[in-house]
Structures are given as structure tokens and as C-alpha cells.
Amino acid sequence: MLRLGRREFGAHEPVIMAIVNRTPDSFYDQGATFRDEPALARVEQAVAEGAAVIDIGGVKAGPGEEVTAREEARRTVGFVAEVRRRFPDVVISVDTWRAEVGEAVCEAGADLLNDAWGGVDPRLAEVAARYGAGLVCTHAGGAEPRTRPHRVTYDDVMADILRVTVGLAERAVELGVRRESVMIDPGHDFGKNTRHSLEATRRLGEMVETGWPVLVSLSNKDFVGETLDRPVKERVVGTLATTAVSAWLGAQVYRVHEVAETRQVLEMVASIAGHRPPAVARRGLA
């Protein structure tokens, strides 16, 4: 059982986490949801298309202009409060590595802290525990926030992913975060080259076997682009293929830009796996 905010999700129930970037320079939408009204429209659309979680980010993951904690909070805290007011049942996640921002968004109503940089601020888990929020524990290979990997190497990338993410998850529970609200994330692209991310994908079952719910953030990432030699706007098909493989291997939560398309992929995989009946089954019966 995965419990996030007011929602509970069964072991075989896929969960879609829709990305809403409150940044003027996001790599995929170039700031389309930086202003409040487009961002709220994006939330409404994502919920209508099947997203159970809205992941709000105030800092671009890649290098760029410095964003202070105060500015990150300015971009996210009020928006979290408004999403909480308009969508009381949706799970609100905030993508941040800073404890002070985590505290402010939890005060505003956030249910989940998505720590994409692998515990670089250990106080963030303490904030999650104090507010009863969930936590995403990610492998970033020890990279500093907003840096790109350079000639990074691993003796065994999945062994390192397991060591870091399970260690972070266990620490979070020891601090008081509810076990059923903790997820682990292999951190595709973060502290990894393309071959590392591909290996992490095909060995995803090893993460699932730990018993912690697995979140994957695959959407239009560089490892997809390099694998297929496609620019950012032409990575949807590769992303959906990777999503299908991840679903078959047992990942549960999917952080995405394309909600409707992802939902169809996840429902199809779930039906093939026998976890979901077909929506319609007339063929050969009428």
C-alpha cells in the first residue's frame, strides 16, 4: 500500500505524477506554466486526464541562473496553497532539495517532497517527518544540485542506486516518515550517462524487489534523446516505450509531461499483466 496525502494506492495501481514547472527556463516547455493561470490550467487538465499527483517545481534541474531559496519559495508556496484550495483531493508534490523550501510548502499544504538530488540537504527528510509528508529518495550519484555529469563511472550502477536509495529510505523512516509514504527513484540522467540510465531501466526489477515503491522520472530526458538521436520535442515515443518497460518491471509512480498518453500505456501494460480488465470486451462474444 502506497499512501500519499488523502490517497491510498494498491500494490498494482499505477500512479501518474504530472509535472508543473514554475520556472521561466524549463527544458521542455520553456516557461509555459511559469505564470499562475497557465499553471492552474495545466493542473486542471492533468487531473482530468488521470494524474493523481501534481509535482510542482520552482528550480530548473539543469544549469542556469541562480535561484535562491527565497525565490524558489516565492514561485511555489502560494501556488501550492492555491492548488490545495482548488483541488482538495489531489496529491501535491514539490520538487525541491532545500529543507527551508520543503517546510514552507508543507505549511501551504504539500503532501510529498520530491528530493531529486539524493539527500544533499539531510534536513529535508526531517521536514517530511515533522509534517507527515511523503518523501522521494533519489539516486543522483553524489552530484551537486543543477550540475551535469562528467565522465562519471560506477563499478555497478544498480548496486550504487540500491545502496543510496534504500539507505535514504530507511533513514527517513527512522526519522519518522511513514514507511508507506516513502518511494525510491533511480534518478535517470542525474549523475549518470545514457548507458547508466539504460542499465538502470533494464534492471529496475532489482529496485522493485526491495519492497519500496519505485518512482521513475523518464519524461523526455536526455538518455531517451541520445538513445534515439532525437531533440527534446521528439522524445515522446521513446519515453512511452521506456514507460512500458518500467511498468512491466514493476515501477509504480511515473513523473510525466504527457499524462493522457502515459495513462494509456500504463493501462495497456496492466491489462497484459492481468492486473486490469479490458475496458470493453466484445470481440468474439457478440
Coordinates of N, CA, C and O in Angstrom, one line a residue, residues 24-25 59-60 62-68 75 146:
P24 N 10.9 29.9 -15.5 CA 10.8 30.6 -16.8 C 11.7 29.9 -17.9 O 11.7 30.3 -19.0
D25 N 12.5 28.9 -17.4 CA 13.5 28.3 -18.3 C 13.5 26.8 -18.3 O 14.6 26.2 -18.5
V59 N 12.6 25.3 -9.5 CA 14.0 25.5 -10.0 C 14.3 24.5 -11.1 O 14.0 23.3 -11.0
K60 N 14.8 25.0 -12.2 CA 15.2 24.1 -13.3 C 16.2 23.2 -12.9 O 17.1 23.5 -12.1
G62 N 18.6 21.6 -14.6 CA 19.9 21.8 -15.2 C 20.5 23.1 -14.8 O 19.9 24.0 -14.1
P63 N 21.8 23.4 -15.3 CA 22.4 24.6 -15.0 C 21.7 25.8 -15.6 O 20.9 25.7 -16.5
G64 N 21.9 27.0 -14.9 CA 21.2 28.2 -15.4 C 21.4 29.3 -14.3 O 22.3 29.2 -13.5
E65 N 20.6 30.3 -14.4 CA 20.7 31.4 -13.5 C 20.4 30.9 -12.1 O 19.6 30.0 -11.8
E66 N 21.1 31.5 -11.1 CA 20.9 31.1 -9.7 C 19.5 31.4 -9.3 O 19.0 32.5 -9.6
V67 N 18.9 30.4 -8.5 CA 17.6 30.6 -7.9 C 17.8 30.4 -6.4 O 18.1 29.3 -6.0
T68 N 17.6 31.5 -5.7 CA 17.8 31.4 -4.2 C 16.6 30.6 -3.6 O 15.6 30.5 -4.2
R75 N 8.1 31.2 -5.9 CA 7.5 30.5 -7.1 C 6.5 29.4 -6.8 O 5.7 29.1 -7.6
R146 N 21.8 20.9 -9.8 CA 21.9 21.7 -11.0 C 23.2 21.5 -11.7 O 23.7 22.4 -12.5

